[in-house]
Amino acid sequence: MSTEYGHAATGGGRNPGGAVLSVRDLTVTFPSDDGPVKAVRGVSYDLRSGEVLGIVGESGSGKSVTSMAVMGLLPKTARITGSVEFRGQELLGLSEKEMTSVRGKKIAMIFQDPMTSLNPVYKIGWQLSEAVLAHHDVSKEVARKRALELLEIVGIPSPDKRIDQYPHEFSGGMRQRVVIAIAMANDPDVIIADEPTTALDVTVQAQVLEALRAAQHETGAAMVLITHDLGVVAGQADRVLVMYAGKPVEIGPIDGIYYQPRMPYTVGLLGSLPRLDQRTQEKLTPIPGTPPSVVNLPPGCPFAPRCPLRTEICLEREPALLPVLGAEHEAACHHSDQLVNHERAMEIFSTDPNAVPGAGPQDGGPGAEQGVGESGEQSAGPSPAPSAEQGTVQDPASPAPGPGPQPEQGSGPAPGTGPNRDQNPGTDAGRDPGQDPQSGAAQ
Amino acid sequence: MTPDPAPAPPPPPSPGAAPLLSVRNLVKEFPIRSSGLIRKQVGVVQAVSDISFDITAGETLGLVGESGCGKSTTSRAVLQLQPATSGRVTFNGVELTTAGKSTLRRLRRDMQLVFQDPFASLDPRITVNEIIAEPLRIHGLYGDKGGGQKKVRDLMATVGLKPEHGNRYPHEFSGGQRQRIGIARALALRPKLLVLDEPVSALDVSIQAGVINLLEELQDELGLAYLFVAHDLSVVRHIADRVAVMYLGKIVEIGPRDDLFDRPQHPYTQALISAIPIPDPRRERSRERILLQGDVPSPANPPSGCRFRTRCPKFLTLTADQQQRCINEEPLLIGRGPGGMATSEDAAHKAACHYAETLDVL
């Protein structure tokens, strides 16, 4: 369905095939007391005219920060490098005034919480007209007429009455549709939608997704759809970019990513989803551990501590994004060839917690999250930098000594627990600001 | 319920076996008060409106619906955390709505609650050991120091946490691990029923899967019954044996999991299932969505007759006479045959729609 719109848009005569938005080696770093937080560590993608690019990843993977950087919406403390080109025009480094002429008119953004995007003290119609008037020299009557049209397109019932109401009189789903209407107001070439349906109920989500499709169809804009919901992406996107720890780990056409994933993280993500359409009671395959903290990432592949395929090289060198299935589909994994014909999570991830690398078998607990989880937790946790680094490096290394390290090794982190714990009160204060930019910006 | 020896296989909802939990005609109302100094009561919201269901030992009943449908209120009213306005809740043969404080306290050992937000539901000032020991101490089961500590360590191992980390504070754990702490605390008193209120919706998917697996394993090992409240139907399809769908304070459809998902009868259930995106691009492209119009009406002033009729896609296809029935007569939650004909009150799969019709929406 989404492809249909893709073609419709390219048929609309907008620079067919070319990239509207081109992001190259984008990095975003926030300073913090614990050291620099590398929220985005090198993102490159091309958004082609009329297509929908889905960006997926878990919280803290940097998917939202990437788009905020593209829109120039990050706080001044953020250090941004790389390049963001809109139809050949470099956006990074533009003055606020120059950026204002791009925002809304050429690139529009839709945020997760519609209430923060709408002004509670102005009527919906005024806010829509304002968006139209900001970039067009038309009369107020024309702007209001356009506002009515826009409300109609996004499926607001009886728009002629609704236009004179305030945001608080609208339900969450309708507010989000108003935000979509505002995003459409200036016929942008790119719409960036950041978790547009996350706070909404499913039946409302379906309405909003329908409105988004209508908006894209109407404007012929290319869209970046940021979400953690792999179901939403499956129905909307033409291509998908999977992010992990601030970097793209896989990018490709939607079918390739879902049916022939070539990065263990993507495989694991798909395997951990319960499926509405599955009768069989297969066990889910969770990914052991937790995502790493982007403060003081250890060298090597950031997914290595959780990865069932990791070897020595994974801990030493971070893999580059390389073509795996044709030039379109790229993955960042030293062992992506091992995934050929092993595309199902259960074939590479073990559901048996005792077999999880790094898990202390003596604990015998049913939680697969445990063993390696501890390392993830430590690095994400309050420990001061060096020990956090060690925690993640040591743990993955622990399978190397072989099956030996049982009970006592398992408590290897435990001696560390003592001093760690004592340090906590001290590091506590330092930790929150450290996480703030990350978590705050991640939303 | 102790005589039931084999809780592991999904028990059929047979009316023969006495249920562990039995809810009948449960109503929970909240007052609407006027603003101003006096705050006079000006109306009433029926958050839960005359619902009935059973849970047998070792069974999982999924309670689903959108925000504001009354599913969380139901879970709290079942546990008597908020007294029900009317109706009966029978647990293990004991009537809870009229039970005294001491009886309730004793019975609460057997029914525990796991909350949605693993950040808000754990006391940040006490260690994990103390959090898990607290219910044991309250009920006088902690025993001497060595015995109590062993119990806590065992519980931590059961939920997949390292017992050595018991001296840490909640903030030192990740979201998934905190949810495991909450589960360990709920398990401490060896309950028979766990009420899980959106237990995984605050977690990232890769972490969520581990907690779901843990819940399944615990159920197999300990023979727990779950009342699993969630808005995520994919999770419910995975974990529940039976599913009840709520809309505006009422159960509109209830049935065995596969019946309900593969052959939904109520138009709301059908719309709900069709709205859930499936992480499978080819299937998504070929699926048709039932788009509902408008929003959920205010529970303070619900529509007459069938509460769903204002948004019902089926309603629009009916003749004027048929529509009149939806407006005047509230449909009963009973077994339905072709054309919505009422069949049996004891059917496993029941729908509250005069014109219920099976529709495959997956």
PDB file of C-alpha atoms in Angstrom, chain B residues 14-167:
ATOM      1  CA  SER B  14     -15.721 -25.702  31.956  1.00  0.00           C
ATOM      2  CA  PRO B  15     -18.470 -24.602  34.275  1.00  0.00           C
ATOM      3  CA  GLY B  16     -18.011 -27.902  36.110  1.00  0.00           C
ATOM      4  CA  ALA B  17     -14.841 -26.989  37.988  1.00  0.00           C
ATOM      5  CA  ALA B  18     -15.401 -24.352  40.631  1.00  0.00           C
ATOM      6  CA  PRO B  19     -13.545 -21.224  39.539  1.00  0.00           C
ATOM      7  CA  LEU B  20     -10.764 -19.716  41.635  1.00  0.00           C
ATOM      8  CA  LEU B  21     -12.107 -16.241  41.074  1.00  0.00           C
ATOM      9  CA  SER B  22     -15.680 -15.508  40.221  1.00  0.00           C
ATOM     10  CA  VAL B  23     -16.894 -12.012  39.421  1.00  0.00           C
ATOM     11  CA  ARG B  24     -20.624 -11.405  39.111  1.00  0.00           C
ATOM     12  CA  ASN B  25     -22.408  -8.217  38.074  1.00  0.00           C
ATOM     13  CA  LEU B  26     -19.529  -6.066  39.225  1.00  0.00           C
ATOM     14  CA  VAL B  27     -20.261  -2.343  39.118  1.00  0.00           C
ATOM     15  CA  LYS B  28     -17.849   0.427  40.055  1.00  0.00           C
ATOM     16  CA  GLU B  29     -19.064   4.000  40.026  1.00  0.00           C
ATOM     17  CA  PHE B  30     -17.151   7.185  40.631  1.00  0.00           C
ATOM     18  CA  PRO B  31     -18.868  10.416  41.581  1.00  0.00           C
ATOM     19  CA  ILE B  32     -18.600  13.474  39.372  1.00  0.00           C
ATOM     20  CA  ARG B  33     -18.352  16.546  41.536  1.00  0.00           C
ATOM     21  CA  SER B  34     -18.994  20.128  40.630  1.00  0.00           C
ATOM     22  CA  SER B  35     -16.073  22.485  40.711  1.00  0.00           C
ATOM     23  CA  GLY B  36     -16.056  25.123  43.409  1.00  0.00           C
ATOM     24  CA  LEU B  37     -15.966  25.055  47.147  1.00  0.00           C
ATOM     25  CA  ILE B  38     -18.837  22.736  47.966  1.00  0.00           C
ATOM     26  CA  ARG B  39     -18.005  20.076  45.341  1.00  0.00           C
ATOM     27  CA  LYS B  40     -21.512  18.817  45.276  1.00  0.00           C
ATOM     28  CA  GLN B  41     -21.977  15.525  43.511  1.00  0.00           C
ATOM     29  CA  VAL B  42     -23.548  16.233  40.136  1.00  0.00           C
ATOM     30  CA  GLY B  43     -23.416  12.878  38.488  1.00  0.00           C
ATOM     31  CA  VAL B  44     -21.829   9.502  38.330  1.00  0.00           C
ATOM     32  CA  VAL B  45     -19.439   7.694  36.013  1.00  0.00           C
ATOM     33  CA  GLN B  46     -19.934   4.008  35.723  1.00  0.00           C
ATOM     34  CA  ALA B  47     -16.357   2.936  35.024  1.00  0.00           C
ATOM     35  CA  VAL B  48     -17.236  -0.733  35.289  1.00  0.00           C
ATOM     36  CA  SER B  49     -20.772  -1.587  34.408  1.00  0.00           C
ATOM     37  CA  ASP B  50     -22.175  -4.967  35.357  1.00  0.00           C
ATOM     38  CA  ILE B  51     -19.458  -7.350  34.296  1.00  0.00           C
ATOM     39  CA  SER B  52     -19.098 -11.044  35.125  1.00  0.00           C
ATOM     40  CA  PHE B  53     -16.278 -13.504  34.492  1.00  0.00           C
ATOM     41  CA  ASP B  54     -14.530 -16.489  36.040  1.00  0.00           C
ATOM     42  CA  ILE B  55     -10.915 -17.507  36.306  1.00  0.00           C
ATOM     43  CA  THR B  56     -10.032 -21.108  37.093  1.00  0.00           C
ATOM     44  CA  ALA B  57      -6.835 -22.153  38.799  1.00  0.00           C
ATOM     45  CA  GLY B  58      -3.781 -22.062  36.561  1.00  0.00           C
ATOM     46  CA  GLU B  59      -5.594 -20.158  33.846  1.00  0.00           C
ATOM     47  CA  THR B  60      -4.796 -16.806  32.227  1.00  0.00           C
ATOM     48  CA  LEU B  61      -7.662 -14.492  31.424  1.00  0.00           C
ATOM     49  CA  GLY B  62      -6.601 -11.576  29.246  1.00  0.00           C
ATOM     50  CA  LEU B  63      -8.626  -8.417  29.818  1.00  0.00           C
ATOM     51  CA  VAL B  64      -8.197  -6.053  26.895  1.00  0.00           C
ATOM     52  CA  GLY B  65      -9.610  -2.762  25.763  1.00  0.00           C
ATOM     53  CA  GLU B  66      -8.590   0.789  25.028  1.00  0.00           C
ATOM     54  CA  SER B  67      -7.790   3.434  27.581  1.00  0.00           C
ATOM     55  CA  GLY B  68     -10.757   4.361  29.697  1.00  0.00           C
ATOM     56  CA  CYS B  69     -12.671   1.146  29.092  1.00  0.00           C
ATOM     57  CA  GLY B  70     -12.491   0.176  32.757  1.00  0.00           C
ATOM     58  CA  LYS B  71     -10.026  -2.677  32.628  1.00  0.00           C
ATOM     59  CA  SER B  72      -7.693  -1.322  35.314  1.00  0.00           C
ATOM     60  CA  THR B  73     -10.629  -0.350  37.515  1.00  0.00           C
ATOM     61  CA  THR B  74     -11.852  -3.915  37.198  1.00  0.00           C
ATOM     62  CA  SER B  75      -8.520  -5.289  38.361  1.00  0.00           C
ATOM     63  CA  ARG B  76      -8.513  -3.009  41.371  1.00  0.00           C
ATOM     64  CA  ALA B  77     -12.109  -3.750  42.263  1.00  0.00           C
ATOM     65  CA  VAL B  78     -11.414  -7.471  42.067  1.00  0.00           C
ATOM     66  CA  LEU B  79      -8.651  -7.093  44.646  1.00  0.00           C
ATOM     67  CA  GLN B  80     -10.865  -4.842  46.774  1.00  0.00           C
ATOM     68  CA  LEU B  81      -8.307  -2.052  46.514  1.00  0.00           C
ATOM     69  CA  GLN B  82     -11.264   0.068  45.526  1.00  0.00           C
ATOM     70  CA  PRO B  83     -14.548  -1.162  46.939  1.00  0.00           C
ATOM     71  CA  ALA B  84     -17.036  -2.181  44.284  1.00  0.00           C
ATOM     72  CA  THR B  85     -20.307  -0.255  44.143  1.00  0.00           C
ATOM     73  CA  SER B  86     -22.273  -3.464  43.744  1.00  0.00           C
ATOM     74  CA  GLY B  87     -21.808  -7.020  42.584  1.00  0.00           C
ATOM     75  CA  ARG B  88     -19.996 -10.005  43.976  1.00  0.00           C
ATOM     76  CA  VAL B  89     -16.383 -11.118  43.859  1.00  0.00           C
ATOM     77  CA  THR B  90     -15.793 -14.634  45.129  1.00  0.00           C
ATOM     78  CA  PHE B  91     -12.268 -15.871  45.613  1.00  0.00           C
ATOM     79  CA  ASN B  92     -11.696 -19.486  46.499  1.00  0.00           C
ATOM     80  CA  GLY B  93     -15.267 -19.707  47.741  1.00  0.00           C
ATOM     81  CA  VAL B  94     -15.078 -16.626  49.982  1.00  0.00           C
ATOM     82  CA  GLU B  95     -17.099 -13.519  49.201  1.00  0.00           C
ATOM     83  CA  LEU B  96     -14.735 -10.560  49.163  1.00  0.00           C
ATOM     84  CA  THR B  97     -17.057  -7.595  48.832  1.00  0.00           C
ATOM     85  CA  THR B  98     -18.543  -8.209  52.281  1.00  0.00           C
ATOM     86  CA  ALA B  99     -15.439  -9.650  53.933  1.00  0.00           C
ATOM     87  CA  GLY B 100     -13.959  -7.896  56.942  1.00  0.00           C
ATOM     88  CA  LYS B 101     -10.517  -6.374  57.090  1.00  0.00           C
ATOM     89  CA  SER B 102      -8.808  -9.312  58.723  1.00  0.00           C
ATOM     90  CA  THR B 103     -10.337 -11.827  56.320  1.00  0.00           C
ATOM     91  CA  LEU B 104      -9.269  -9.678  53.391  1.00  0.00           C
ATOM     92  CA  ARG B 105      -5.750  -9.378  54.712  1.00  0.00           C
ATOM     93  CA  ARG B 106      -5.501 -13.127  55.036  1.00  0.00           C
ATOM     94  CA  LEU B 107      -6.907 -13.648  51.538  1.00  0.00           C
ATOM     95  CA  ARG B 108      -4.601 -11.077  50.003  1.00  0.00           C
ATOM     96  CA  ARG B 109      -1.767 -13.535  50.477  1.00  0.00           C
ATOM     97  CA  ASP B 110      -3.343 -15.542  47.715  1.00  0.00           C
ATOM     98  CA  MET B 111      -3.934 -12.699  45.302  1.00  0.00           C
ATOM     99  CA  GLN B 112      -1.205 -10.275  44.421  1.00  0.00           C
ATOM    100  CA  LEU B 113      -0.795  -7.385  42.024  1.00  0.00           C
ATOM    101  CA  VAL B 114       2.016  -6.501  39.612  1.00  0.00           C
ATOM    102  CA  PHE B 115       1.951  -2.915  38.404  1.00  0.00           C
ATOM    103  CA  GLN B 116       2.644  -1.389  35.047  1.00  0.00           C
ATOM    104  CA  ASP B 117       5.349   1.082  35.903  1.00  0.00           C
ATOM    105  CA  PRO B 118       8.415  -0.622  37.329  1.00  0.00           C
ATOM    106  CA  PHE B 119       9.830   2.789  38.214  1.00  0.00           C
ATOM    107  CA  ALA B 120       6.931   3.976  40.334  1.00  0.00           C
ATOM    108  CA  SER B 121       5.988   0.733  42.022  1.00  0.00           C
ATOM    109  CA  LEU B 122       9.233   0.068  43.891  1.00  0.00           C
ATOM    110  CA  ASP B 123      10.254   2.103  46.939  1.00  0.00           C
ATOM    111  CA  PRO B 124      13.470   3.838  45.881  1.00  0.00           C
ATOM    112  CA  ARG B 125      14.772   4.073  49.450  1.00  0.00           C
ATOM    113  CA  ILE B 126      14.968   0.436  50.390  1.00  0.00           C
ATOM    114  CA  THR B 127      17.055  -2.360  48.972  1.00  0.00           C
ATOM    115  CA  VAL B 128      15.674  -5.052  46.744  1.00  0.00           C
ATOM    116  CA  ASN B 129      16.070  -7.561  49.586  1.00  0.00           C
ATOM    117  CA  GLU B 130      13.813  -5.433  51.752  1.00  0.00           C
ATOM    118  CA  ILE B 131      11.300  -4.863  48.960  1.00  0.00           C
ATOM    119  CA  ILE B 132      10.874  -8.583  48.469  1.00  0.00           C
ATOM    120  CA  ALA B 133      10.934  -9.321  52.209  1.00  0.00           C
ATOM    121  CA  GLU B 134       8.255  -6.759  53.001  1.00  0.00           C
ATOM    122  CA  PRO B 135       5.198  -8.884  52.212  1.00  0.00           C
ATOM    123  CA  LEU B 136       6.769 -11.782  54.109  1.00  0.00           C
ATOM    124  CA  ARG B 137       7.269  -9.604  57.188  1.00  0.00           C
ATOM    125  CA  ILE B 138       3.777  -8.151  57.002  1.00  0.00           C
ATOM    126  CA  HIS B 139       2.270 -11.600  57.013  1.00  0.00           C
ATOM    127  CA  GLY B 140       4.659 -12.916  59.629  1.00  0.00           C
ATOM    128  CA  LEU B 141       6.270 -15.388  57.287  1.00  0.00           C
ATOM    129  CA  TYR B 142       9.792 -13.985  57.200  1.00  0.00           C
ATOM    130  CA  GLY B 143      10.890 -16.280  59.974  1.00  0.00           C
ATOM    131  CA  ASP B 144      14.303 -15.955  61.557  1.00  0.00           C
ATOM    132  CA  LYS B 145      16.950 -13.998  59.739  1.00  0.00           C
ATOM    133  CA  GLY B 146      18.589 -16.911  57.947  1.00  0.00           C
ATOM    134  CA  GLY B 147      15.302 -18.412  56.847  1.00  0.00           C
ATOM    135  CA  GLY B 148      13.913 -15.144  55.571  1.00  0.00           C
ATOM    136  CA  GLN B 149      17.051 -14.294  53.688  1.00  0.00           C
ATOM    137  CA  LYS B 150      17.036 -17.647  52.011  1.00  0.00           C
ATOM    138  CA  LYS B 151      13.450 -17.134  50.918  1.00  0.00           C
ATOM    139  CA  VAL B 152      14.345 -13.783  49.380  1.00  0.00           C
ATOM    140  CA  ARG B 153      17.388 -15.212  47.624  1.00  0.00           C
ATOM    141  CA  ASP B 154      15.314 -18.052  46.228  1.00  0.00           C
ATOM    142  CA  LEU B 155      12.693 -15.622  44.973  1.00  0.00           C
ATOM    143  CA  MET B 156      15.318 -13.529  43.213  1.00  0.00           C
ATOM    144  CA  ALA B 157      16.711 -16.609  41.517  1.00  0.00           C
ATOM    145  CA  THR B 158      13.207 -17.665  40.524  1.00  0.00           C
ATOM    146  CA  VAL B 159      12.617 -14.471  38.580  1.00  0.00           C
ATOM    147  CA  GLY B 160      16.055 -14.551  36.988  1.00  0.00           C
ATOM    148  CA  LEU B 161      17.909 -12.034  39.113  1.00  0.00           C
ATOM    149  CA  LYS B 162      21.231 -12.600  40.821  1.00  0.00           C
ATOM    150  CA  PRO B 163      20.664 -13.022  44.564  1.00  0.00           C
ATOM    151  CA  GLU B 164      23.980 -11.235  45.194  1.00  0.00           C
ATOM    152  CA  HIS B 165      22.368  -8.048  43.949  1.00  0.00           C
ATOM    153  CA  GLY B 166      19.811  -8.017  46.717  1.00  0.00           C
ATOM    154  CA  ASN B 167      21.609  -5.240  48.512  1.00  0.00           C
TER     155      ASN B 167
END
